[in-house]
C-alpha cells in the first residue's frame, strides 16, 4: 500500500520547521567556538547590538539565569554525571560549541551580528585521542568528573580466561570503527513562541522525541509541562541524530521567552557537521576462542568509545559504549564472556545515538572474528555461523550480557540468504575471478537486535527517563471517521500509513476513514517519541489495545441498535451484523452517531462517546534479526570497492506494510555502506574538524549504492502485541560487517584482514602495499 | 535593495531584496514557496534544485538577482489541473520518498534527466539523480520510480 503522507511531500506542501514564519519572527544565529578547548575570558557584543535589526544577544551567563544547565543524570555509578550548558559557561570543549546567540530580523543580519561579537579565548591544551585522554597527564574536560573516563562497565559470564587458555584457536584483533555522523538531509532547527498572556511556550522542533523534549524543558525552564507544547511536524530524517535534547532548543526557548517574540533557528550544514551528535567512534580489542570444530568457547573484549565533549540528554555518554559491549556476542551461543567498556571524553562533538547504536561496531567485530576463525580452521564462513547460532529449540536464550532473545530465525535467515544469492555459484565465480587475478569477495554478516524495548530495560543504562510505554487515542467522530493520536513522531518511517492500517483493521473501517496525528504533545496522550526501533511495536501495540476497547463498545452499541446480544454481533465487510443474519446490520457511522446521540440511542447506563486511550508496555521488548551477504569487487588500480550484489534476509515479525519495510532496509543498508566505505568525521590533533562540508564527509549518492535484494521471514514476535518486531535500524547494523568481510575475503590471496572502517581507497592502498612488502 | 522580476511556475513575481539574498531564500521567504528545501548551502546535497530556464539548477548557490528575468519551476509547479505529475505518481507508487526533504530536488532532477534522456538505463538513472543526496531510501525506490515514469512521460509528449 502506497503511503498516505506522500501527497504533501510530493507537492512541496510538507511542513518542516523552517516552513513556519509567524508574524514578528526573529531569526537566530550562533557564534560557535573556533577552539577545541579554551577558557572564555571575555565576550563583547556591543558592536553586534548596535547593528540595525539585531534584537538581542544571549551569552552562557545570561542563559544560566533563565535555565538550569542540562545534566544527563544516571542511576548507575558506571556513569559520571557532567553538565552540558546550552551556551558555553567558562570554557569551550569542542570546536563548534555554541557560545553566543543572536536574534535579529533576518538570518543574514543575525550572521552579520555574530561576526561583530568579540570573544577572547585562552586556549588550553587539547585532547583528541581517546586513549591519550585516559593518561593521568591528559587535559581534563570536566573538572567535576575528575577524570575523562565518563563511563566504565563490565559484563561477564563464566571463566573466560580459562576457556580461552584451553581453546583450540584464539583469534584476536584491534578493531577501529571511526567517527561518523547521521547527516539528515534536513538540518536541525527549531522555532519557539512564548505567549506572555497565557504563559505558554510552543516549540516547533526537528525532533524525534517531542514528548521527551517537553518533559525536560519543563524542568530546565521551570515551567509546568501543560504550558509547554512541543511540535515535531514533518521532520526531514532523524536516524537518532534528532533523538537527543540540543542546546539550540533550550537557547531558542529562553530567547523567545525573554523577548516575547517568536524566534527561529535553522542550522546550516556546517553547524550540523560540527554540532549534531556524532556516532560510533570506537576501538574494540577482542579475542574469540573456538574449539577444533569452530564452536565458540569464549569471548573477551574491551571497548573504548570516544564520547566527545559532553554527555547528552537523556541517553548519557553510556549509550554507545554500553550498547556495543552488550551486543558483542551476537546471535551466537557464547558460554563464557567478559566485556569491558569505557567511554572517554575528548574535545570533539558529543557522541549520540545513530541508527544501530553500538551494534554496527559490535557486529563488525564479532562477524570479523568469526571470519578470522573460519579462515584459520578452513571452514566456510556460513558453516562456522551455522555451528554457533543459538538453535531454534534454545529460545528464549539469555545472552551473556543478560539480554533475552525470543524466538528468532538466525539459522533460517542465513540459509535463505545463501539460497537467494546462490552461494555456491557465487563462490565458483569467485574462484574463476581469483584465477584471473581479480579481487572478488563475499561477506556474510548475521545479527540480532533488541527492538521495541519496554519498561524492563532502559534504552540506555541508568538513563534518567522511562521509555517503556507509548499510548494511542482512537476516536470516532459522529460521522464515523476515525482520528488516531500518538505520542510517537514520524520522520520518514511512514507511521501515518502503518499505524492507520493497524487502526483500520482493529475498528473495522476503510483506511481512508482513519487519520493519524502524531508529533504534537498538546494533542497526544503521554509518550516520548520515535527512536530505538520502537514505534510500530509500542504505538502499534497501543493502537491494538485502544482499537479493541473501541470495538468492544461498538459491539455493545450495535447489539442495542440491532436488538441483538452483543455477543452475537460480528464485524464483516465493514458492517456490524447479527451472526447468521447478515441482512440485519449497521455501519460504523451509525454506531458512531448513536454513541454521540446520548441515552435515547444507547443501552441504559452506557457512557456516551466512542473513543479510547490505551497504553502499551511490551516489558522486555522483542528481537529482530537478519543476515546480510555482500559481493564486492576491488579495483586493482584505484583500490575502490564496488558492491556487485547485496542480499538481505530480515525478520521483523509480522509486516504491516512490506513496501515500507523494504524502504527501511534499503535506507539502512545505504547508510551502513556509507559507514563502511566512504563516511568519516575527521579531526586534526588540535580538535579542528577537517570534514566540515559534504565534499569532505562523503554521503553515498545513487552511484555508490548497489541494487539490494531484500527477502523477508515473518516469525511473529511471541512477546509483542500484533507479532511486530522493530526494524528501523537493522540495515545499518548488518551492512558495515558484511562489506568489511567481503573486502577481506577478496584480499585473502594477500592475507589482508579488515580491522578499520571506513575502508577507504587510501587505507586499502596502504594495506595492500604493506602486504606486498611483507611478501 | 534591488528589484527582482521573474516568472515562477507560470506566474510573474516581483520582489525586492538585498543583492546578497540567495535565490533559495528568495523563493522560500519572499515568494512563500517552501517546497524548495535548503540542505547544505554549498551545492552538494541538491535538495534546493529547481528548473532555471528549463534546466535543473541549485538555488542555494545562486543569488536572487541572478534570476532576474528568468523562468523558474519549483516542485509546486509540477501538478497539472489538480493532478499529480506522472513522476510524482511514480514516486508514490514505488516508495521513492520517506522523509520527503530531498524529494522536491529529486523530482526536479529526475525530470531534467528524463528531458535530456527519455529512456535511461538504470546506470544512467543513478548517474542522473546522483546530483541529489537522499539519506532515507537508499535510492532504490527512486530508481524504480524514475524507470517506471519514463515511458509515461514519453507517451505524454
PDB file of N, CA and C in Angstrom, chain A residues 319-362:
ATOM      1  N   UNK A 319      25.442   5.440  26.214  1.00  0.00           N
ATOM      2  CA  UNK A 319      24.593   4.711  25.260  1.00  0.00           C
ATOM      3  C   UNK A 319      25.426   3.924  24.241  1.00  0.00           C
ATOM      4  N   UNK A 320      26.419   4.561  23.653  1.00  0.00           N
ATOM      5  CA  UNK A 320      27.185   3.852  22.613  1.00  0.00           C
ATOM      6  C   UNK A 320      28.098   2.768  23.196  1.00  0.00           C
ATOM      7  N   UNK A 321      28.973   3.110  24.142  1.00  0.00           N
ATOM      8  CA  UNK A 321      29.891   2.066  24.616  1.00  0.00           C
ATOM      9  C   UNK A 321      29.197   0.891  25.297  1.00  0.00           C
ATOM     10  N   UNK A 322      28.131   1.151  26.042  1.00  0.00           N
ATOM     11  CA  UNK A 322      27.479   0.030  26.725  1.00  0.00           C
ATOM     12  C   UNK A 322      26.694  -0.825  25.734  1.00  0.00           C
ATOM     13  N   UNK A 323      26.077  -0.170  24.758  1.00  0.00           N
ATOM     14  CA  UNK A 323      25.350  -0.942  23.747  1.00  0.00           C
ATOM     15  C   UNK A 323      26.307  -1.861  22.980  1.00  0.00           C
ATOM     16  N   UNK A 324      27.481  -1.359  22.648  1.00  0.00           N
ATOM     17  CA  UNK A 324      28.427  -2.176  21.884  1.00  0.00           C
ATOM     18  C   UNK A 324      28.797  -3.433  22.667  1.00  0.00           C
ATOM     19  N   UNK A 325      29.137  -3.257  23.924  1.00  0.00           N
ATOM     20  CA  UNK A 325      29.589  -4.410  24.711  1.00  0.00           C
ATOM     21  C   UNK A 325      28.424  -5.359  25.006  1.00  0.00           C
ATOM     22  N   UNK A 326      27.197  -4.800  25.079  1.00  0.00           N
ATOM     23  CA  UNK A 326      26.027  -5.638  25.349  1.00  0.00           C
ATOM     24  C   UNK A 326      25.704  -6.558  24.179  1.00  0.00           C
ATOM     25  N   UNK A 327      25.945  -6.069  22.967  1.00  0.00           N
ATOM     26  CA  UNK A 327      25.514  -6.827  21.793  1.00  0.00           C
ATOM     27  C   UNK A 327      26.650  -7.581  21.107  1.00  0.00           C
ATOM     28  N   UNK A 328      27.842  -7.477  21.676  1.00  0.00           N
ATOM     29  CA  UNK A 328      29.003  -8.102  21.037  1.00  0.00           C
ATOM     30  C   UNK A 328      28.840  -9.611  20.817  1.00  0.00           C
ATOM     31  N   UNK A 329      28.229 -10.363  21.729  1.00  0.00           N
ATOM     32  CA  UNK A 329      28.123 -11.809  21.498  1.00  0.00           C
ATOM     33  C   UNK A 329      27.243 -12.189  20.312  1.00  0.00           C
ATOM     34  N   UNK A 330      26.453 -11.251  19.781  1.00  0.00           N
ATOM     35  CA  UNK A 330      25.700 -11.532  18.563  1.00  0.00           C
ATOM     36  C   UNK A 330      24.693 -12.645  18.737  1.00  0.00           C
ATOM     37  N   UNK A 331      24.334 -13.301  17.634  1.00  0.00           N
ATOM     38  CA  UNK A 331      23.299 -14.337  17.690  1.00  0.00           C
ATOM     39  C   UNK A 331      23.868 -15.710  18.069  1.00  0.00           C
ATOM     40  N   UNK A 332      25.005 -15.705  18.740  1.00  0.00           N
ATOM     41  CA  UNK A 332      25.720 -16.963  18.958  1.00  0.00           C
ATOM     42  C   UNK A 332      25.630 -17.452  20.399  1.00  0.00           C
ATOM     43  N   UNK A 333      25.854 -18.760  20.565  1.00  0.00           N
ATOM     44  CA  UNK A 333      26.000 -19.340  21.893  1.00  0.00           C
ATOM     45  C   UNK A 333      27.407 -19.003  22.366  1.00  0.00           C
ATOM     46  N   UNK A 334      27.502 -18.170  23.354  1.00  0.00           N
ATOM     47  CA  UNK A 334      28.803 -17.754  23.874  1.00  0.00           C
ATOM     48  C   UNK A 334      28.839 -18.160  25.351  1.00  0.00           C
ATOM     49  N   UNK A 335      29.491 -19.295  25.654  1.00  0.00           N
ATOM     50  CA  UNK A 335      29.393 -19.816  27.022  1.00  0.00           C
ATOM     51  C   UNK A 335      30.152 -18.978  28.048  1.00  0.00           C
ATOM     52  N   UNK A 336      31.245 -18.364  27.631  1.00  0.00           N
ATOM     53  CA  UNK A 336      31.959 -17.503  28.581  1.00  0.00           C
ATOM     54  C   UNK A 336      32.244 -16.169  27.918  1.00  0.00           C
ATOM     55  N   UNK A 337      32.128 -15.110  28.703  1.00  0.00           N
ATOM     56  CA  UNK A 337      32.246 -13.774  28.125  1.00  0.00           C
ATOM     57  C   UNK A 337      32.742 -12.813  29.183  1.00  0.00           C
ATOM     58  N   UNK A 338      33.664 -11.951  28.794  1.00  0.00           N
ATOM     59  CA  UNK A 338      33.928 -10.791  29.617  1.00  0.00           C
ATOM     60  C   UNK A 338      34.074  -9.589  28.701  1.00  0.00           C
ATOM     61  N   UNK A 339      33.198  -8.641  28.869  1.00  0.00           N
ATOM     62  CA  UNK A 339      33.242  -7.437  28.063  1.00  0.00           C
ATOM     63  C   UNK A 339      33.391  -6.236  28.967  1.00  0.00           C
ATOM     64  N   UNK A 340      34.459  -5.487  28.741  1.00  0.00           N
ATOM     65  CA  UNK A 340      34.645  -4.237  29.480  1.00  0.00           C
ATOM     66  C   UNK A 340      34.423  -3.092  28.518  1.00  0.00           C
ATOM     67  N   UNK A 341      33.848  -2.025  29.021  1.00  0.00           N
ATOM     68  CA  UNK A 341      33.645  -0.889  28.127  1.00  0.00           C
ATOM     69  C   UNK A 341      33.970   0.413  28.836  1.00  0.00           C
ATOM     70  N   UNK A 342      34.481   1.338  28.050  1.00  0.00           N
ATOM     71  CA  UNK A 342      34.876   2.645  28.592  1.00  0.00           C
ATOM     72  C   UNK A 342      34.388   3.735  27.646  1.00  0.00           C
ATOM     73  N   UNK A 343      33.886   4.789  28.230  1.00  0.00           N
ATOM     74  CA  UNK A 343      33.523   5.967  27.446  1.00  0.00           C
ATOM     75  C   UNK A 343      34.418   7.118  27.878  1.00  0.00           C
ATOM     76  N   UNK A 344      35.131   7.699  26.941  1.00  0.00           N
ATOM     77  CA  UNK A 344      36.164   8.670  27.284  1.00  0.00           C
ATOM     78  C   UNK A 344      35.846  10.026  26.654  1.00  0.00           C
ATOM     79  N   UNK A 345      35.929  11.070  27.460  1.00  0.00           N
ATOM     80  CA  UNK A 345      35.670  12.417  26.956  1.00  0.00           C
ATOM     81  C   UNK A 345      36.884  12.959  26.210  1.00  0.00           C
ATOM     82  N   UNK A 346      36.642  13.568  25.057  1.00  0.00           N
ATOM     83  CA  UNK A 346      37.688  14.269  24.299  1.00  0.00           C
ATOM     84  C   UNK A 346      37.087  15.573  23.768  1.00  0.00           C
ATOM     85  N   UNK A 347      37.922  16.395  23.166  1.00  0.00           N
ATOM     86  CA  UNK A 347      37.471  17.699  22.670  1.00  0.00           C
ATOM     87  C   UNK A 347      36.854  17.573  21.274  1.00  0.00           C
ATOM     88  N   UNK A 348      35.769  16.847  21.191  1.00  0.00           N
ATOM     89  CA  UNK A 348      35.046  16.684  19.923  1.00  0.00           C
ATOM     90  C   UNK A 348      33.559  16.817  20.208  1.00  0.00           C
ATOM     91  N   UNK A 349      32.765  16.893  19.143  1.00  0.00           N
ATOM     92  CA  UNK A 349      31.312  16.969  19.335  1.00  0.00           C
ATOM     93  C   UNK A 349      30.841  15.744  20.110  1.00  0.00           C
ATOM     94  N   UNK A 350      29.775  15.899  20.891  1.00  0.00           N
ATOM     95  CA  UNK A 350      29.294  14.763  21.687  1.00  0.00           C
ATOM     96  C   UNK A 350      28.876  13.572  20.817  1.00  0.00           C
ATOM     97  N   UNK A 351      29.082  12.393  21.369  1.00  0.00           N
ATOM     98  CA  UNK A 351      28.632  11.172  20.712  1.00  0.00           C
ATOM     99  C   UNK A 351      27.173  10.940  21.103  1.00  0.00           C
ATOM    100  N   UNK A 352      26.378  10.520  20.146  1.00  0.00           N
ATOM    101  CA  UNK A 352      24.964  10.266  20.443  1.00  0.00           C
ATOM    102  C   UNK A 352      24.474   9.059  19.686  1.00  0.00           C
ATOM    103  N   UNK A 353      23.180   8.802  19.765  1.00  0.00           N
ATOM    104  CA  UNK A 353      22.643   7.647  19.049  1.00  0.00           C
ATOM    105  C   UNK A 353      22.614   7.883  17.541  1.00  0.00           C
ATOM    106  N   UNK A 354      22.995   6.895  16.795  1.00  0.00           N
ATOM    107  CA  UNK A 354      22.827   6.889  15.341  1.00  0.00           C
ATOM    108  C   UNK A 354      22.458   5.471  14.949  1.00  0.00           C
ATOM    109  N   UNK A 355      21.501   5.376  14.096  1.00  0.00           N
ATOM    110  CA  UNK A 355      20.960   4.113  13.561  1.00  0.00           C
ATOM    111  C   UNK A 355      21.837   2.891  13.889  1.00  0.00           C
ATOM    112  N   UNK A 356      21.335   2.075  14.776  1.00  0.00           N
ATOM    113  CA  UNK A 356      22.067   0.877  15.164  1.00  0.00           C
ATOM    114  C   UNK A 356      22.704   0.985  16.533  1.00  0.00           C
ATOM    115  N   UNK A 357      23.078   2.171  16.931  1.00  0.00           N
ATOM    116  CA  UNK A 357      23.702   2.463  18.235  1.00  0.00           C
ATOM    117  C   UNK A 357      24.534   1.309  18.797  1.00  0.00           C
ATOM    118  N   UNK A 358      25.815   1.368  18.639  1.00  0.00           N
ATOM    119  CA  UNK A 358      26.681   0.369  19.244  1.00  0.00           C
ATOM    120  C   UNK A 358      26.738  -0.936  18.472  1.00  0.00           C
ATOM    121  N   UNK A 359      25.664  -1.267  17.789  1.00  0.00           N
ATOM    122  CA  UNK A 359      25.625  -2.561  17.115  1.00  0.00           C
ATOM    123  C   UNK A 359      26.354  -2.594  15.785  1.00  0.00           C
ATOM    124  N   UNK A 360      26.402  -1.484  15.021  1.00  0.00           N
ATOM    125  CA  UNK A 360      27.252  -1.563  13.826  1.00  0.00           C
ATOM    126  C   UNK A 360      28.708  -1.918  14.174  1.00  0.00           C
ATOM    127  N   UNK A 361      29.326  -1.264  15.182  1.00  0.00           N
ATOM    128  CA  UNK A 361      30.667  -1.712  15.566  1.00  0.00           C
ATOM    129  C   UNK A 361      30.674  -3.121  16.160  1.00  0.00           C
ATOM    130  N   UNK A 362      29.676  -3.438  16.996  1.00  0.00           N
ATOM    131  CA  UNK A 362      29.656  -4.759  17.632  1.00  0.00           C
ATOM    132  C   UNK A 362      29.604  -5.871  16.592  1.00  0.00           C
TER     133      UNK A 362
END
